[in-house]
XYZ file of C-alpha atoms in Angstrom:
313
model
C -5.073 25.111 -55.933
C -7.395 22.623 -53.503
C -9.451 19.324 -53.823
C -11.135 16.697 -51.561
C -10.706 13.385 -51.804
C -11.928 10.729 -50.247
C -10.173 7.278 -49.264
C -11.548 4.366 -48.291
C -8.475 2.024 -46.006
C -7.656 -1.012 -46.849
C -9.934 -4.330 -44.880
C -5.786 -4.756 -43.792
C -6.047 -1.973 -41.489
C -8.918 -3.616 -39.698
C -10.525 0.055 -38.380
C -12.994 0.260 -40.965
C -11.956 4.145 -41.441
C -13.127 6.708 -43.134
C -10.021 9.515 -44.124
C -11.093 12.742 -45.265
C -8.133 14.794 -46.580
C -7.216 17.824 -48.010
C -3.969 18.916 -50.409
C -3.349 22.626 -50.512
C 0.081 24.815 -51.291
C 1.665 24.429 -48.289
C 3.505 21.812 -47.050
C 1.250 20.441 -44.279
C -1.710 18.570 -45.133
C -4.113 17.569 -42.725
C -6.602 14.851 -43.215
C -10.136 14.558 -40.692
C -10.431 11.426 -39.725
C -13.443 9.839 -38.399
C -14.522 6.840 -35.820
C -10.553 6.362 -35.764
C -10.705 5.289 -32.283
C -13.105 4.269 -29.367
C -11.655 6.929 -27.275
C -12.897 10.153 -29.584
C -15.187 10.596 -32.450
C -13.454 12.517 -34.005
C -9.611 12.884 -34.503
C -7.883 15.658 -36.934
C -3.940 13.696 -38.863
C -1.879 15.331 -40.626
C 0.773 15.173 -43.018
C 4.380 17.383 -42.795
C 7.216 17.152 -45.641
C 10.567 16.262 -43.844
C 13.919 17.952 -45.025
C 14.950 14.194 -45.893
C 12.036 13.720 -48.384
C 10.159 11.759 -45.787
C 6.712 11.942 -44.416
C 5.267 12.755 -40.540
C 1.834 11.870 -39.809
C 0.223 13.401 -36.608
C -2.441 12.316 -34.548
C -3.909 14.525 -31.743
C -5.350 12.617 -28.822
C -6.593 12.651 -25.039
C -4.997 11.446 -22.375
C -6.578 10.236 -19.507
C -6.278 13.061 -17.566
C -7.899 15.082 -19.510
C -4.943 16.311 -21.590
C -4.537 17.003 -25.316
C -1.002 14.869 -26.214
C 0.689 13.849 -29.542
C 1.738 10.938 -31.383
C 3.705 11.085 -34.781
C 5.263 8.713 -37.428
C 7.280 8.910 -39.830
C 6.756 6.823 -43.254
C 8.470 6.698 -46.872
C 5.696 8.046 -48.804
C 2.291 9.983 -49.522
C -0.091 7.910 -50.855
C -3.114 6.377 -49.909
C -1.260 3.101 -48.627
C 1.276 5.142 -46.832
C -1.853 7.090 -45.217
C -3.934 4.132 -44.035
C -0.449 2.434 -42.517
C 0.279 5.816 -41.266
C -3.568 5.883 -39.697
C -2.650 2.201 -38.232
C 0.157 2.599 -36.239
C -1.411 5.812 -35.205
C -4.326 4.342 -33.488
C -1.868 1.311 -32.121
C 0.628 4.225 -31.096
C -1.804 6.236 -29.025
C -3.601 3.039 -27.647
C -0.527 1.434 -26.038
C -0.154 4.941 -24.018
C -4.048 5.117 -23.237
C -3.064 0.924 -22.356
C -0.220 2.566 -20.330
C -2.055 5.085 -18.194
C -4.740 2.647 -17.536
C -2.386 0.788 -15.608
C -0.145 2.858 -14.085
C -3.811 4.530 -12.839
C -4.788 0.899 -11.576
C -0.936 0.137 -10.064
C -1.675 3.487 -8.277
C -4.867 3.157 -6.856
C -3.893 -0.653 -5.882
C -1.225 0.839 -3.769
C -3.229 3.750 -2.551
C -5.811 0.346 -1.450
C -3.361 -1.626 0.321
C -1.705 1.924 2.159
C -1.746 1.469 6.020
C -1.853 5.026 8.098
C 1.757 3.043 10.433
C 3.293 3.709 6.991
C 1.627 7.175 6.030
C 2.535 8.211 10.010
C 5.676 7.244 9.294
C 6.498 8.965 6.080
C 4.904 12.185 7.994
C 7.258 12.172 10.638
C 10.785 10.872 8.725
C 10.048 14.836 6.843
C 7.954 16.363 10.212
C 11.213 15.833 12.263
C 13.512 18.001 10.063
C 11.327 20.862 9.912
C 11.047 21.382 14.146
C 12.833 21.679 17.092
C 13.802 17.996 19.029
C 11.564 19.142 21.755
C 8.541 19.355 19.156
C 9.984 16.302 17.096
C 9.456 14.480 20.972
C 6.234 15.470 22.137
C 4.403 14.475 18.864
C 5.866 11.507 19.451
C 5.032 10.859 22.352
C 1.446 11.610 20.117
C 1.967 9.372 17.425
C 3.496 6.087 20.089
C 0.275 6.943 21.715
C -2.564 6.900 18.201
C -0.239 3.312 17.566
C -1.463 1.972 20.566
C -4.663 2.422 19.132
C -4.267 1.514 15.554
C -3.368 -1.429 14.997
C -0.476 -2.093 12.378
C -2.554 -3.331 9.596
C -4.760 -0.726 9.644
C -5.770 0.543 6.381
C -5.182 4.261 5.720
C -8.561 3.857 4.333
C -10.431 2.522 7.156
C -9.274 5.619 9.584
C -12.694 7.555 8.489
C -14.230 10.229 10.602
C -16.260 7.550 12.731
C -13.456 5.890 13.511
C -11.051 8.434 15.021
C -14.103 9.872 17.182
C -14.870 6.551 18.458
C -11.091 6.920 19.294
C -11.306 10.638 21.178
C -14.993 9.770 23.146
C -13.391 6.764 24.713
C -10.652 8.338 25.833
C -12.120 11.408 27.020
C -15.335 10.570 28.424
C -14.735 7.638 29.808
C -11.074 7.367 30.763
C -10.944 10.552 31.558
C -8.343 12.254 29.343
C -7.621 15.555 29.605
C -9.463 18.022 26.776
C -5.908 19.304 25.929
C -4.631 15.389 25.352
C -7.274 14.895 23.248
C -6.878 17.624 20.865
C -3.248 16.943 21.299
C -4.014 13.859 19.337
C -6.595 15.234 16.979
C -4.152 17.445 16.031
C -1.708 14.801 15.263
C -4.146 12.377 13.090
C -5.028 15.707 11.386
C -1.385 16.473 10.541
C -0.575 12.494 9.092
C -3.882 12.661 6.767
C -3.556 16.034 5.860
C 0.203 15.188 4.956
C -2.402 12.222 2.948
C -4.225 14.629 0.710
C -1.091 15.781 -0.243
C 0.635 12.827 -1.802
C -2.908 12.108 -2.805
C -3.853 9.133 -0.613
C -6.908 10.586 0.336
C -9.308 13.504 -1.620
C -10.875 14.041 2.075
C -9.937 14.456 5.873
C -12.397 12.891 7.419
C -10.501 14.797 10.353
C -13.158 17.656 9.317
C -15.909 15.504 10.635
C -14.674 14.995 14.055
C -15.950 17.113 16.842
C -15.611 16.428 20.441
C -17.621 18.614 22.943
C -16.002 19.805 26.343
C -16.787 18.190 29.308
C -18.526 20.311 31.900
C -16.608 21.227 34.905
C -17.911 20.637 38.003
C -17.688 22.988 41.366
C -14.988 20.247 42.735
C -12.526 20.682 39.159
C -13.173 24.585 39.022
C -11.680 25.382 41.950
C -8.390 23.239 41.832
C -7.794 24.644 38.282
C -7.990 27.686 40.145
C -5.261 26.153 42.358
C -2.879 26.322 39.613
C -2.825 30.082 40.088
C -0.195 31.354 43.054
C -1.180 34.908 45.155
C 1.332 37.466 45.304
C 1.619 36.521 48.925
C 1.893 32.439 47.748
C 5.368 33.563 45.552
C 6.812 35.138 47.566
C 6.501 31.916 50.307
C 7.149 30.254 47.479
C 10.557 31.834 47.034
C 11.892 32.475 50.982
C 11.337 28.643 51.923
C 12.798 27.888 48.208
C 15.629 30.388 49.162
C 16.831 28.105 52.409
C 17.199 25.314 50.405
C 18.851 26.783 46.966
C 18.900 30.366 46.801
C 20.194 30.174 43.189
C 17.157 28.280 42.584
C 15.054 31.222 44.956
C 17.051 34.155 42.256
C 15.570 32.405 39.752
C 11.744 31.566 40.502
C 12.231 35.752 40.881
C 13.581 36.995 37.980
C 11.566 34.191 36.190
C 8.168 35.959 37.933
C 9.442 39.804 37.784
C 9.913 39.366 33.774
C 7.617 36.468 32.805
C 10.351 34.360 30.978
C 10.522 30.789 30.043
C 12.711 28.682 32.386
C 14.153 27.949 28.745
C 14.991 30.998 28.234
C 15.964 31.885 31.381
C 18.832 29.084 31.469
C 19.923 29.693 27.853
C 20.627 33.395 28.573
C 24.971 34.070 28.401
C 26.642 36.928 29.652
C 27.035 38.615 25.602
C 23.137 38.931 26.078
C 23.959 41.163 27.892
C 24.576 45.019 26.595
C 24.116 48.288 27.655
C 21.208 47.325 30.498
C 19.476 45.761 28.362
C 19.141 41.712 28.545
C 18.759 39.902 24.641
C 16.569 36.950 24.682
C 17.446 35.128 21.408
C 17.336 31.040 22.487
C 16.463 28.802 25.027
C 17.461 26.237 25.995
C 16.468 22.479 24.341
C 16.097 19.311 27.035
C 16.414 16.834 24.650
C 19.271 17.517 22.349
C 20.962 20.068 25.199
C 21.068 22.558 23.256
C 20.795 26.217 22.390
C 18.067 26.893 19.958
C 16.125 29.432 18.303
C 13.311 31.186 20.718
C 9.387 31.634 18.921
C 10.340 35.442 19.520
C 12.824 38.035 19.981
C 12.616 39.609 23.658
C 14.512 43.043 24.795
C 13.595 43.888 29.003
C 15.325 46.492 30.517
C 17.025 47.054 33.354
C 14.801 49.055 34.906
C 12.183 46.469 34.389
C 12.878 43.870 37.071
C 16.101 45.751 39.111
C 13.606 46.743 41.575
C 12.263 43.342 43.571
C 9.110 43.794 44.983
C 8.870 41.058 46.951
C 10.539 42.861 49.921
């Protein structure tokens, strides 16, 4: 048996609702609620019979994030008056939830609006330091301190836009003649903090993507100076020879590094157990900050034949 009936709620509800419901042989009854609230023009309310003889009135609504949610109230009866009461209770329940969500969003927006760049920087580096070696963390900390000498503690995160960053880097590079590599290091430090801010939803876009620093043209003098960073074969031979007079072990270390291509940290971290069957296994490097041996970037194996011949003699 199926039938439709139109019900106008009492004025006590204050909603002026028009509810049309249908009842069939199943225990679930559905109600179409028109003009239920300002949020949605049309809603579905239904009632479910409970085992204890009571009735559960249910309603769906769309939250502030666009997700469909469900609320319900339980009443003793399933009369016209009970349906009106359920509609009122559900309306109030939905309205309270939406207001709570709205307040939460406003609180988060206020928090984001008042957060400073220093606070986000501290938050990021407290995590970053746990993911890298002590020496790497120390280098990043140096860049962090330099940025803090240029960005005041009161600067809001929202004020650190592309123009703000560009003016800082341009001043350092073009006017104060900091090296291009150092400018890239500072830019990278800005980038890491701002990327973290995006992951925490403090920002929606990273302004660093619009920051471009053009490299200055090197003068002839600068080009020549850059070339002087490298030693010719005869110059290296002379350095090793002169150092042998001052400190024989240092002289041997320089020679060994030049023959193998190893870094200083990798050399001083070598232990006897790293030599096996005339093969040297480089599995670590010395961290001067933590004063301990740590893992190297790559695992290296060097056969004795590669370095036993003294090519400088």
